mmCIF file of C-alpha atoms in Angstrom:
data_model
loop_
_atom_site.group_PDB
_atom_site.id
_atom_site.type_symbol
_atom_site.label_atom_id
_atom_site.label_comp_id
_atom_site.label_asym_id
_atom_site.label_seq_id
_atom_site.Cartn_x
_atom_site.Cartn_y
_atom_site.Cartn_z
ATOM 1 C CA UNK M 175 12.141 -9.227 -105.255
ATOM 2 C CA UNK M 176 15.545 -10.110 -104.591
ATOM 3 C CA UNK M 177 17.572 -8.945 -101.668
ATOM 4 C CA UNK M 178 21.024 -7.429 -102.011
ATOM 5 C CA UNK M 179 23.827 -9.568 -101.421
ATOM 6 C CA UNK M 180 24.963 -7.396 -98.108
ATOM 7 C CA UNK M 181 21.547 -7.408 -96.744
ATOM 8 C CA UNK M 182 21.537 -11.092 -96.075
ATOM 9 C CA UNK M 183 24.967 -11.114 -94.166
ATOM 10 C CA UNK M 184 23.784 -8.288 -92.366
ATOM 11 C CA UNK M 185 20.794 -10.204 -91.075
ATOM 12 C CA UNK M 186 22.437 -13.091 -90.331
ATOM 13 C CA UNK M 187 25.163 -11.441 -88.533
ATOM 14 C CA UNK M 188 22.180 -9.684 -86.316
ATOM 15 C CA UNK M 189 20.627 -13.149 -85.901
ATOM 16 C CA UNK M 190 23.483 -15.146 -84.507
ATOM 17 C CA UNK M 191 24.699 -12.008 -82.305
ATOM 18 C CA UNK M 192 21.308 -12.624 -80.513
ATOM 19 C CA UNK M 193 21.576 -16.405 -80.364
ATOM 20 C CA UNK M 194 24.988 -15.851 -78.871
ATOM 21 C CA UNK M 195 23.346 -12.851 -76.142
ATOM 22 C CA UNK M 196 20.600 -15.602 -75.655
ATOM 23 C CA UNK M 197 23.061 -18.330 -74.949
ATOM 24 C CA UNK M 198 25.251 -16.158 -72.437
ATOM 25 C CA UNK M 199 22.064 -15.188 -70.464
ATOM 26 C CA UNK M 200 21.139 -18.698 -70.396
ATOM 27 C CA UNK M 201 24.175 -19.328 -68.708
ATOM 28 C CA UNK M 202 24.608 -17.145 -66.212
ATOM 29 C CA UNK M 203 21.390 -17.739 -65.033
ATOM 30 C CA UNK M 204 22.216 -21.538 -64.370
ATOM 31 C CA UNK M 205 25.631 -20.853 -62.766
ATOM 32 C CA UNK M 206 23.742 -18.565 -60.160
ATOM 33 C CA UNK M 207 21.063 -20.892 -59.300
ATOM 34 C CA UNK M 208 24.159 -23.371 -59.096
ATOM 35 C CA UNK M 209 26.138 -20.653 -56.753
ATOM 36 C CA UNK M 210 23.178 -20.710 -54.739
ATOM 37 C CA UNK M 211 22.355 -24.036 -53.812
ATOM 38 C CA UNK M 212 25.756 -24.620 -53.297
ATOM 39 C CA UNK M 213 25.866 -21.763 -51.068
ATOM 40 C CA UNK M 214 22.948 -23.431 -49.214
ATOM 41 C CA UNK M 215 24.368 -26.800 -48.816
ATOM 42 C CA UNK M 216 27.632 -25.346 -47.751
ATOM 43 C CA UNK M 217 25.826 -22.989 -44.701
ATOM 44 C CA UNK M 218 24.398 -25.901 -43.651
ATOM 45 C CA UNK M 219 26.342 -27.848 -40.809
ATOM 46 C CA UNK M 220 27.532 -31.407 -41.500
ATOM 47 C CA UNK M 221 25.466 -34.085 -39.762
ATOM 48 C CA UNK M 222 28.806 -35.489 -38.892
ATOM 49 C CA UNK M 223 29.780 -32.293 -37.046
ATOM 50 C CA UNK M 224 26.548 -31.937 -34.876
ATOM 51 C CA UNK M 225 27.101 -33.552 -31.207
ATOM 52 C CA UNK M 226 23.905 -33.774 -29.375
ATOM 53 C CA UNK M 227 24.605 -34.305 -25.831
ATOM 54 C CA UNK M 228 21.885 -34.902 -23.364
ATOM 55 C CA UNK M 229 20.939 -32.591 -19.999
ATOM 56 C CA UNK M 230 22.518 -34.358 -17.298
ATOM 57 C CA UNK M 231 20.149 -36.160 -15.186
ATOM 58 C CA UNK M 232 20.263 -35.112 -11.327
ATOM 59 C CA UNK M 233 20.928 -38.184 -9.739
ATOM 60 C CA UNK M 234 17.613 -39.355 -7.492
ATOM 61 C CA UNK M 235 18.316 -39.896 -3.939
ATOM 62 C CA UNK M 236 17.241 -43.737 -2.804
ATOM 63 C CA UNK M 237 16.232 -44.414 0.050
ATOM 64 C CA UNK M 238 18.033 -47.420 1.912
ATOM 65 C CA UNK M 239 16.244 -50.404 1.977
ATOM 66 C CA UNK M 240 16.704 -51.864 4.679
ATOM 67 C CA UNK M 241 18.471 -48.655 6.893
ATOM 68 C CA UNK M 242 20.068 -49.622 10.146
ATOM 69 C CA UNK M 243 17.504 -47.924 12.812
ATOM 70 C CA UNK M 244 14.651 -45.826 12.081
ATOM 71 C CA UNK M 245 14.855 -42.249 13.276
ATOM 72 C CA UNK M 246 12.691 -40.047 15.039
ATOM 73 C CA UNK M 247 12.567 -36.297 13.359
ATOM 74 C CA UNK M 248 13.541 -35.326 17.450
ATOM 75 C CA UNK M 249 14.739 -36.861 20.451
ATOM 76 C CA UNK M 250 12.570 -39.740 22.061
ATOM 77 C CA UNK M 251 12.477 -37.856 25.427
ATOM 78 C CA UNK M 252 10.817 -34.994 24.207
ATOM 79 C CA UNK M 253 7.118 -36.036 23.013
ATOM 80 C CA UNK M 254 5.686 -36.198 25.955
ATOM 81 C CA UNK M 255 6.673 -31.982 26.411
ATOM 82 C CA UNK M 256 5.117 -31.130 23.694
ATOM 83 C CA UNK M 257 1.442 -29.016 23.571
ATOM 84 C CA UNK M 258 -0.127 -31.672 20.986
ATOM 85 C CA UNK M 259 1.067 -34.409 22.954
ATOM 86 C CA UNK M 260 -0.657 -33.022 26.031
ATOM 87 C CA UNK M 261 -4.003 -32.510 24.680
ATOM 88 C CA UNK M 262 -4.126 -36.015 23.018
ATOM 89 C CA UNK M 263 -3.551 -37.204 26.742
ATOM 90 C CA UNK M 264 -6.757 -35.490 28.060
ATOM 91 C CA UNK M 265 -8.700 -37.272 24.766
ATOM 92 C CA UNK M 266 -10.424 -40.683 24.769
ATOM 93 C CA UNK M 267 -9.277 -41.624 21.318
ATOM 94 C CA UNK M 268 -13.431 -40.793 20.436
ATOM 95 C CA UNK M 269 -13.398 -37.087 19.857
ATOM 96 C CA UNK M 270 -13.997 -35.662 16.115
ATOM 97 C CA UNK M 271 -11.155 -33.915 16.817
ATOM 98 C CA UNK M 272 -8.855 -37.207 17.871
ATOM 99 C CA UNK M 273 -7.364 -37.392 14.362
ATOM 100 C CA UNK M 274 -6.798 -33.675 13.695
ATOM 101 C CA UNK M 275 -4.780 -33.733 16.789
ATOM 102 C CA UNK M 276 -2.592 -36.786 16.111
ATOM 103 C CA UNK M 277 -1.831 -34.368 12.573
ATOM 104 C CA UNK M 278 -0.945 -31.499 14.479
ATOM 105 C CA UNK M 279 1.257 -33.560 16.571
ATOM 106 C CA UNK M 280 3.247 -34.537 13.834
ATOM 107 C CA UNK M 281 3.756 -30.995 12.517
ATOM 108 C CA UNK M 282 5.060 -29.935 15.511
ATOM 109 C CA UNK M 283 7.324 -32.832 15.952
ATOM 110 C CA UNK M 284 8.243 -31.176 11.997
ATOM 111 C CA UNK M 285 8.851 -27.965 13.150
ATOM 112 C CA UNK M 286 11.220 -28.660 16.073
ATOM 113 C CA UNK M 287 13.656 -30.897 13.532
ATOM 114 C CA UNK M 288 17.005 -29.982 12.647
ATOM 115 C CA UNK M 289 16.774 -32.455 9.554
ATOM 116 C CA UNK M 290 16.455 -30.873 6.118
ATOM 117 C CA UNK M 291 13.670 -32.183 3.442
ATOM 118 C CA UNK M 292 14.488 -33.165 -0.221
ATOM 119 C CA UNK M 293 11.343 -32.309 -2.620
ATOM 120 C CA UNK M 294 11.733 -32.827 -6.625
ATOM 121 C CA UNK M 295 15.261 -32.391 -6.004
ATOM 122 C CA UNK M 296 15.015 -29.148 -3.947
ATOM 123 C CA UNK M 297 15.830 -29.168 -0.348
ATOM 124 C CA UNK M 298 13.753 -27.536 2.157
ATOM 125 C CA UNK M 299 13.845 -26.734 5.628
ATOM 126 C CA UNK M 300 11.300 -28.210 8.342
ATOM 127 C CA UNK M 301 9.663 -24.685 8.023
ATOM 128 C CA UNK M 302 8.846 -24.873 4.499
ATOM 129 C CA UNK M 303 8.108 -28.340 4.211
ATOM 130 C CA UNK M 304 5.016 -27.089 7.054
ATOM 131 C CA UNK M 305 3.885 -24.554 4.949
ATOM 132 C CA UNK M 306 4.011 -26.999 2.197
ATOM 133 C CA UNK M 307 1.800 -29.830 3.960
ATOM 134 C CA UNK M 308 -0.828 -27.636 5.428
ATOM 135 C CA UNK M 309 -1.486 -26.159 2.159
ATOM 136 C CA UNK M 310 -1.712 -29.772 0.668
ATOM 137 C CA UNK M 311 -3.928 -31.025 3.772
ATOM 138 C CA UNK M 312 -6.302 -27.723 3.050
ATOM 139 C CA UNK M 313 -6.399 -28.629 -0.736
ATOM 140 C CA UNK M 314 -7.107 -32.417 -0.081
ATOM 141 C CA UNK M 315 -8.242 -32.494 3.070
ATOM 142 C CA UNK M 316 -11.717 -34.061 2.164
ATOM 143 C CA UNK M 317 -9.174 -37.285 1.422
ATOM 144 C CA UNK M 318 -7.961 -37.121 5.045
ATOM 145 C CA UNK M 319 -9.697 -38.764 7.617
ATOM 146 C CA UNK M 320 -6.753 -40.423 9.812
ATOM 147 C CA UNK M 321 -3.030 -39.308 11.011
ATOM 148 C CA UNK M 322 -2.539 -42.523 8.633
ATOM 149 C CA UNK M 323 -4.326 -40.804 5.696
ATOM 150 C CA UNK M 324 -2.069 -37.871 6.110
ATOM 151 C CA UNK M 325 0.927 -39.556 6.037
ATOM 152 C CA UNK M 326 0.335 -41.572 2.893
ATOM 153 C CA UNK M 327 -1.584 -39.038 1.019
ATOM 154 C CA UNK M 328 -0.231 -35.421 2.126
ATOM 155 C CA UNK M 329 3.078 -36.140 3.386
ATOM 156 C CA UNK M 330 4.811 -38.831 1.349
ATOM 157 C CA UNK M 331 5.354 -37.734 -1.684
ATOM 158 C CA UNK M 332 4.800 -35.016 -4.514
ATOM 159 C CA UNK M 333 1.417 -35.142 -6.868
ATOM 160 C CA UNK M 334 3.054 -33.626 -9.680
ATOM 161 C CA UNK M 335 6.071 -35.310 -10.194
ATOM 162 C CA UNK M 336 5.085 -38.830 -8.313
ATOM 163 C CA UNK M 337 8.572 -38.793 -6.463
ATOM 164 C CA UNK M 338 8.761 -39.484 -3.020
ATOM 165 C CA UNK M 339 9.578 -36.994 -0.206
ATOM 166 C CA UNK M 340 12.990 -37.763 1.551
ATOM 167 C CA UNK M 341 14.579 -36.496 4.998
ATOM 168 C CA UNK M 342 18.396 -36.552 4.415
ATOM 169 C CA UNK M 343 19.807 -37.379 8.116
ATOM 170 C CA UNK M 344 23.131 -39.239 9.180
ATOM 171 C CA UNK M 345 24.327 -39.580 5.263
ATOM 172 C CA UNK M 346 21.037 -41.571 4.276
ATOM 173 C CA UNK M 347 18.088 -40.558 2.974
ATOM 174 C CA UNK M 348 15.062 -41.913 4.918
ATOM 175 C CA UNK M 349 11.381 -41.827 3.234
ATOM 176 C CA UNK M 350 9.247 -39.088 4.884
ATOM 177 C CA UNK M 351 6.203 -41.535 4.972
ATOM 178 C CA UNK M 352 8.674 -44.364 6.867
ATOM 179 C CA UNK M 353 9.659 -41.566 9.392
ATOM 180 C CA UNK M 354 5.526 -40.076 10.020
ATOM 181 C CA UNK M 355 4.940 -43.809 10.496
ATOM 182 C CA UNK M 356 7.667 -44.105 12.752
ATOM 183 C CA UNK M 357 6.602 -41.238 14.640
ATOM 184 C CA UNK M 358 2.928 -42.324 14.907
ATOM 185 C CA UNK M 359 3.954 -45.410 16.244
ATOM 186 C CA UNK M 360 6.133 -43.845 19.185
ATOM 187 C CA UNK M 361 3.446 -41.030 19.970
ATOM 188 C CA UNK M 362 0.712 -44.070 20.614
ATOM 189 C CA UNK M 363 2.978 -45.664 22.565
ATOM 190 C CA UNK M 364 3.825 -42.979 24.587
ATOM 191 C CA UNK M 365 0.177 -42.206 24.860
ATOM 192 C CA UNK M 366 -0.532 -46.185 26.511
ATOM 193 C CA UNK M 367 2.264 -45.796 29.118
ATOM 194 C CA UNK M 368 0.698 -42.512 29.848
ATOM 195 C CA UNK M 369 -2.753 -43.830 30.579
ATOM 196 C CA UNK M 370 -1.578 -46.527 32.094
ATOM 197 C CA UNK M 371 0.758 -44.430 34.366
ATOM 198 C CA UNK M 372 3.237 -45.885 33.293
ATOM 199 C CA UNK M 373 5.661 -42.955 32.047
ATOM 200 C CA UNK M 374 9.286 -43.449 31.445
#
């Protein structure tokens, strides 16, 4: 059968309308997704724009070298006043207890200094830096047999960070461990010229 004449135009009028609807749809679609990534791109900052900038380091005190006099944590004249002093004087050198004493002798030389105590980069005073050593010498005291073993393995430095400890005196910072030293060395030389009667 054939079709009318206007029947024909009228379905290919219907048939490009809907290409052309098709075609629009189409478009949109793209320019959106377009829209969108440029939106993206656009909220993103520009490499070029980004500064990174580093914390500033806290600059690590250093101990001097070769400093011009070791210092005592008090004055010279006073060791020989002082309670732990005493009792080492009525000891041999043979008790148990010798050792123990020598410790407590240099935690009260500690707690009678005016000098403050750099840890990690925090300063203490002599009170907390105490605290801070007995609870270290209760934790590892199995590792502590001498005054010497204190010094190097309590009081010189921090376990955590691996930094030394510091007393900041005259402008300088002195190592902890060279100034426990120090004192050891004066206490058992005090101790001599006391046996020997021989007191300045």
């Amino acid at each position: 059968m054939r079709l009318p004449f206007w029947l024909i135009l009228l379905c290919v009028f219907f048939i490009s309308a809907c290409a052309r609807k098709q075609d629009s749809l189409s478009a949109t679609e793209q320019g959106g997704q377009a829209e969108a990534v440029s939106t993206t791109q656009n909220s993103q900052p520009s490499a070029k724009a980004i500064k990174i900038t580093s914390k500033p380091q806290a600059k690590k005190p250093r101990a001097d070298k070769k400093p011009p006099a070791m210092i005592l944590l008090g004055d010279a004249a006073e060791i020989e006043t002082l309670g732990s002093f005493k009792k080492l004087a009525e000891k041999t050198g043979l008790e148990t207890d010798y050792q123990k004493q020598r410790i407590e002798y240099l935690l009260e030389r500690l707690s009678r200094t005016a000098y403050n105590f750099l840890r990690n980069g925090e300063t203490h005073n002599s009170k907390k830096a105490i605290l801070l050593m007995r609870y270290k010498w209760v934790k590892f005291g199995s590792e502590v047999q001498t005054a010497e073993d204190f010094v190097d393995k309590i009081a010189s430095g921090s376990r955590t960070s691996g930094e030394p400890y510091y007393v900041k005196a005259n402008q300088r910072y002195y190592l902890v461990k060279d100034i426990l030293f120090f004192e050891l060395e004066q206490l058992d030389q005090a101790l001599l010229r006391h046996k020997e009667g021989k007191v300045d």
